[in-house]
Amino acid sequence: SPAQAAAAGGPIVIGLPSRACRTFGFVVPTEDSKLYRQLAFAQLERRGLAAGPAEETAFTCHVHDRAGGSSVLSVDVVLPEGAAMALPPRTHGLVPAARLLPLPPGKLTVLEEQGRLVLCAGHGGQLVHSQVISGAAGLDAHLGQECGRGLS
């Protein structure tokens, strides 16, 4: 439990809401793991999510599948809002909160985080892509709820 972890005094991992980070998946035409981080950073730059050079951008690359000379990867990147959060001194890592949940294989999942709806896609039970589909209130929230009903 969170209370037990806090009492134990060991390192902790913080699950960030989707408004503070992004996760997206893509396929690369290689199984060479030495290239994954470079290819992931190129995707961040292409999508406007890089906070500067690779050394200054907080991101993690995950491998989901390798076959036939290609690999399925996903990238978690911390956005400026997440990077500005005050963190406990024992923080060991930051991950999207949705990555801490098991996702059903072959299905899209809609989660609610801080009043926003988040669409998640998984591969093998792990998060590959997440997208906020509603705002915190008003018309955006209603639209997100309609999208959620259409997916169920």
mmCIF file of C-alpha atoms in Angstrom:
data_model
loop_
_atom_site.group_PDB
_atom_site.id
_atom_site.type_symbol
_atom_site.label_atom_id
_atom_site.label_comp_id
_atom_site.label_asym_id
_atom_site.label_seq_id
_atom_site.Cartn_x
_atom_site.Cartn_y
_atom_site.Cartn_z
ATOM 1 C CA SER A 1 0.000 0.000 0.000
ATOM 2 C CA PRO A 2 1.147 3.624 -0.410
ATOM 3 C CA ALA A 3 1.169 4.071 3.380
ATOM 4 C CA GLN A 4 3.419 1.030 3.850
ATOM 5 C CA ALA A 5 5.783 2.246 1.113
ATOM 6 C CA ALA A 6 6.009 5.689 2.747
ATOM 7 C CA ALA A 7 6.720 4.126 6.159
ATOM 8 C CA ALA A 8 9.378 1.780 4.752
ATOM 9 C CA GLY A 9 11.494 4.726 3.635
ATOM 10 C CA GLY A 10 12.708 3.141 0.385
ATOM 11 C CA PRO A 11 12.714 4.660 -3.104
ATOM 12 C CA ILE A 12 9.305 5.415 -4.633
ATOM 13 C CA VAL A 13 7.932 5.603 -8.159
ATOM 14 C CA ILE A 14 5.428 8.365 -8.936
ATOM 15 C CA GLY A 15 2.552 7.725 -11.367
ATOM 16 C CA LEU A 16 1.961 10.921 -13.355
ATOM 17 C CA PRO A 17 -1.458 11.838 -14.742
ATOM 18 C CA SER A 18 -1.727 11.971 -18.543
ATOM 19 C CA ARG A 19 -1.829 15.774 -18.474
ATOM 20 C CA ALA A 20 1.784 15.717 -17.190
ATOM 21 C CA CYS A 21 3.212 13.125 -19.597
ATOM 22 C CA ARG A 22 2.607 11.460 -22.964
ATOM 23 C CA THR A 23 2.885 7.848 -24.083
ATOM 24 C CA PHE A 24 2.855 6.857 -27.728
ATOM 25 C CA GLY A 25 3.795 3.757 -29.663
ATOM 26 C CA PHE A 26 5.481 3.236 -33.017
ATOM 27 C CA VAL A 27 7.214 0.575 -35.078
ATOM 28 C CA VAL A 28 10.897 0.797 -36.038
ATOM 29 C CA PRO A 29 12.477 -1.177 -38.891
ATOM 30 C CA THR A 30 15.177 -2.746 -36.702
ATOM 31 C CA GLU A 31 15.658 -5.192 -33.852
ATOM 32 C CA ASP A 32 18.918 -3.476 -32.814
ATOM 33 C CA SER A 33 18.315 -2.338 -29.231
ATOM 34 C CA LYS A 34 21.292 0.057 -29.415
ATOM 35 C CA LEU A 35 19.257 2.262 -31.799
ATOM 36 C CA TYR A 36 15.977 2.366 -29.861
ATOM 37 C CA ARG A 37 16.711 5.435 -27.719
ATOM 38 C CA GLN A 38 17.939 7.452 -30.738
ATOM 39 C CA LEU A 39 14.868 6.473 -32.769
ATOM 40 C CA ALA A 40 12.586 7.299 -29.837
ATOM 41 C CA PHE A 41 14.148 10.748 -29.455
ATOM 42 C CA ALA A 42 13.715 11.380 -33.199
ATOM 43 C CA GLN A 43 9.986 10.653 -32.722
ATOM 44 C CA LEU A 44 9.853 13.096 -29.788
ATOM 45 C CA GLU A 45 11.432 15.813 -31.921
ATOM 46 C CA ARG A 46 9.062 15.074 -34.798
ATOM 47 C CA ARG A 47 6.044 15.383 -32.479
ATOM 48 C CA GLY A 48 7.296 18.555 -30.778
ATOM 49 C CA LEU A 49 7.721 16.831 -27.406
ATOM 50 C CA ALA A 50 11.489 17.197 -26.964
ATOM 51 C CA ALA A 51 12.523 19.634 -24.218
ATOM 52 C CA GLY A 52 15.871 20.254 -25.908
ATOM 53 C CA PRO A 53 18.640 17.723 -26.583
ATOM 54 C CA ALA A 54 18.099 14.086 -25.587
ATOM 55 C CA GLU A 55 20.052 14.612 -22.339
ATOM 56 C CA GLU A 56 17.595 17.348 -21.274
ATOM 57 C CA THR A 57 14.406 15.476 -22.213
ATOM 58 C CA ALA A 58 12.941 13.122 -19.582
ATOM 59 C CA PHE A 59 11.817 10.058 -21.548
ATOM 60 C CA THR A 60 11.857 6.281 -21.354
ATOM 61 C CA CYS A 61 11.648 3.794 -24.199
ATOM 62 C CA HIS A 62 9.869 0.421 -23.809
ATOM 63 C CA VAL A 63 10.153 -2.592 -26.143
ATOM 64 C CA HIS A 64 6.893 -4.499 -26.651
ATOM 65 C CA ASP A 65 7.682 -6.867 -29.496
ATOM 66 C CA ARG A 66 10.481 -7.837 -31.894
ATOM 67 C CA ALA A 67 9.878 -9.873 -35.019
ATOM 68 C CA GLY A 68 10.712 -9.958 -38.700
ATOM 69 C CA GLY A 69 13.381 -7.269 -38.489
ATOM 70 C CA SER A 70 11.176 -4.693 -36.773
ATOM 71 C CA SER A 71 10.247 -3.745 -33.214
ATOM 72 C CA VAL A 72 7.195 -2.247 -31.512
ATOM 73 C CA LEU A 73 8.255 0.485 -29.074
ATOM 74 C CA SER A 74 6.485 2.939 -26.836
ATOM 75 C CA VAL A 75 7.874 6.113 -25.316
ATOM 76 C CA ASP A 76 6.904 7.833 -22.075
ATOM 77 C CA VAL A 77 7.879 11.512 -22.009
ATOM 78 C CA VAL A 78 7.469 13.892 -19.081
ATOM 79 C CA LEU A 79 5.952 17.214 -20.166
ATOM 80 C CA PRO A 80 6.973 20.571 -18.611
ATOM 81 C CA GLU A 81 3.982 20.376 -16.222
ATOM 82 C CA GLY A 82 5.231 17.028 -14.903
ATOM 83 C CA ALA A 83 8.829 18.189 -14.710
ATOM 84 C CA ALA A 84 7.760 21.192 -12.595
ATOM 85 C CA MET A 85 6.015 19.056 -9.955
ATOM 86 C CA ALA A 86 7.494 19.055 -6.453
ATOM 87 C CA LEU A 87 8.666 15.501 -5.776
ATOM 88 C CA PRO A 88 9.612 13.722 -2.556
ATOM 89 C CA PRO A 89 13.374 13.302 -2.099
ATOM 90 C CA ARG A 90 13.119 9.472 -2.336
ATOM 91 C CA THR A 91 11.597 9.600 -5.842
ATOM 92 C CA HIS A 92 13.179 6.843 -7.893
ATOM 93 C CA GLY A 93 11.238 7.383 -11.102
ATOM 94 C CA LEU A 94 8.297 8.939 -12.894
ATOM 95 C CA VAL A 95 5.923 6.859 -15.011
ATOM 96 C CA PRO A 96 2.492 7.461 -16.521
ATOM 97 C CA ALA A 97 -0.123 6.366 -13.982
ATOM 98 C CA ALA A 98 -1.763 4.225 -16.699
ATOM 99 C CA ARG A 99 1.483 2.203 -16.991
ATOM 100 C CA LEU A 100 0.935 0.993 -13.422
ATOM 101 C CA LEU A 101 -2.341 -0.696 -14.411
ATOM 102 C CA PRO A 102 -2.764 -4.002 -16.268
ATOM 103 C CA LEU A 103 -4.541 -3.375 -19.585
ATOM 104 C CA PRO A 104 -6.748 -5.996 -21.258
ATOM 105 C CA PRO A 105 -5.174 -7.460 -24.409
ATOM 106 C CA GLY A 106 -6.718 -6.438 -27.719
ATOM 107 C CA LYS A 107 -8.977 -3.777 -26.214
ATOM 108 C CA LEU A 108 -8.963 -0.027 -25.778
ATOM 109 C CA THR A 109 -9.491 1.154 -22.220
ATOM 110 C CA VAL A 110 -10.969 4.447 -21.026
ATOM 111 C CA LEU A 111 -9.763 5.653 -17.620
ATOM 112 C CA GLU A 112 -10.720 8.680 -15.579
ATOM 113 C CA GLU A 113 -7.814 10.724 -14.229
ATOM 114 C CA GLN A 114 -8.489 13.888 -12.262
ATOM 115 C CA GLY A 115 -11.833 14.424 -13.995
ATOM 116 C CA ARG A 116 -10.450 13.792 -17.508
ATOM 117 C CA LEU A 117 -11.078 10.754 -19.669
ATOM 118 C CA VAL A 118 -7.961 9.041 -21.014
ATOM 119 C CA LEU A 119 -7.991 6.516 -23.847
ATOM 120 C CA CYS A 120 -5.329 3.801 -23.434
ATOM 121 C CA ALA A 121 -4.115 1.136 -25.846
ATOM 122 C CA GLY A 122 -2.029 -1.767 -24.637
ATOM 123 C CA HIS A 123 0.059 -4.598 -26.016
ATOM 124 C CA GLY A 124 0.535 -7.707 -23.910
ATOM 125 C CA GLY A 125 -1.092 -5.974 -20.930
ATOM 126 C CA GLN A 126 1.332 -3.015 -21.055
ATOM 127 C CA LEU A 127 0.572 0.576 -21.997
ATOM 128 C CA VAL A 128 1.596 1.518 -25.559
ATOM 129 C CA HIS A 129 -0.414 4.710 -26.147
ATOM 130 C CA SER A 130 -2.500 7.095 -24.054
ATOM 131 C CA GLN A 131 -4.490 10.130 -25.110
ATOM 132 C CA VAL A 132 -6.560 12.572 -23.057
ATOM 133 C CA ILE A 133 -9.964 12.651 -24.769
ATOM 134 C CA SER A 134 -11.828 15.127 -22.541
ATOM 135 C CA GLY A 135 -11.199 18.286 -20.602
ATOM 136 C CA ALA A 136 -11.836 18.624 -16.896
ATOM 137 C CA ALA A 137 -15.405 19.885 -17.330
ATOM 138 C CA GLY A 138 -17.988 21.224 -19.752
ATOM 139 C CA LEU A 139 -18.519 20.275 -23.401
ATOM 140 C CA ASP A 140 -15.134 18.551 -23.712
ATOM 141 C CA ALA A 141 -16.006 16.200 -20.841
ATOM 142 C CA HIS A 142 -19.379 15.412 -22.445
ATOM 143 C CA LEU A 143 -17.706 14.675 -25.785
ATOM 144 C CA GLY A 144 -15.170 12.400 -24.069
ATOM 145 C CA GLN A 145 -17.998 10.529 -22.348
ATOM 146 C CA GLU A 146 -19.713 9.970 -25.702
ATOM 147 C CA CYS A 147 -16.460 8.618 -27.149
ATOM 148 C CA GLY A 148 -16.154 6.332 -24.122
ATOM 149 C CA ARG A 149 -19.659 4.954 -24.681
ATOM 150 C CA GLY A 150 -18.942 4.305 -28.345
ATOM 151 C CA LEU A 151 -15.850 2.248 -27.462
ATOM 152 C CA SER A 152 -17.517 -0.007 -24.896
#
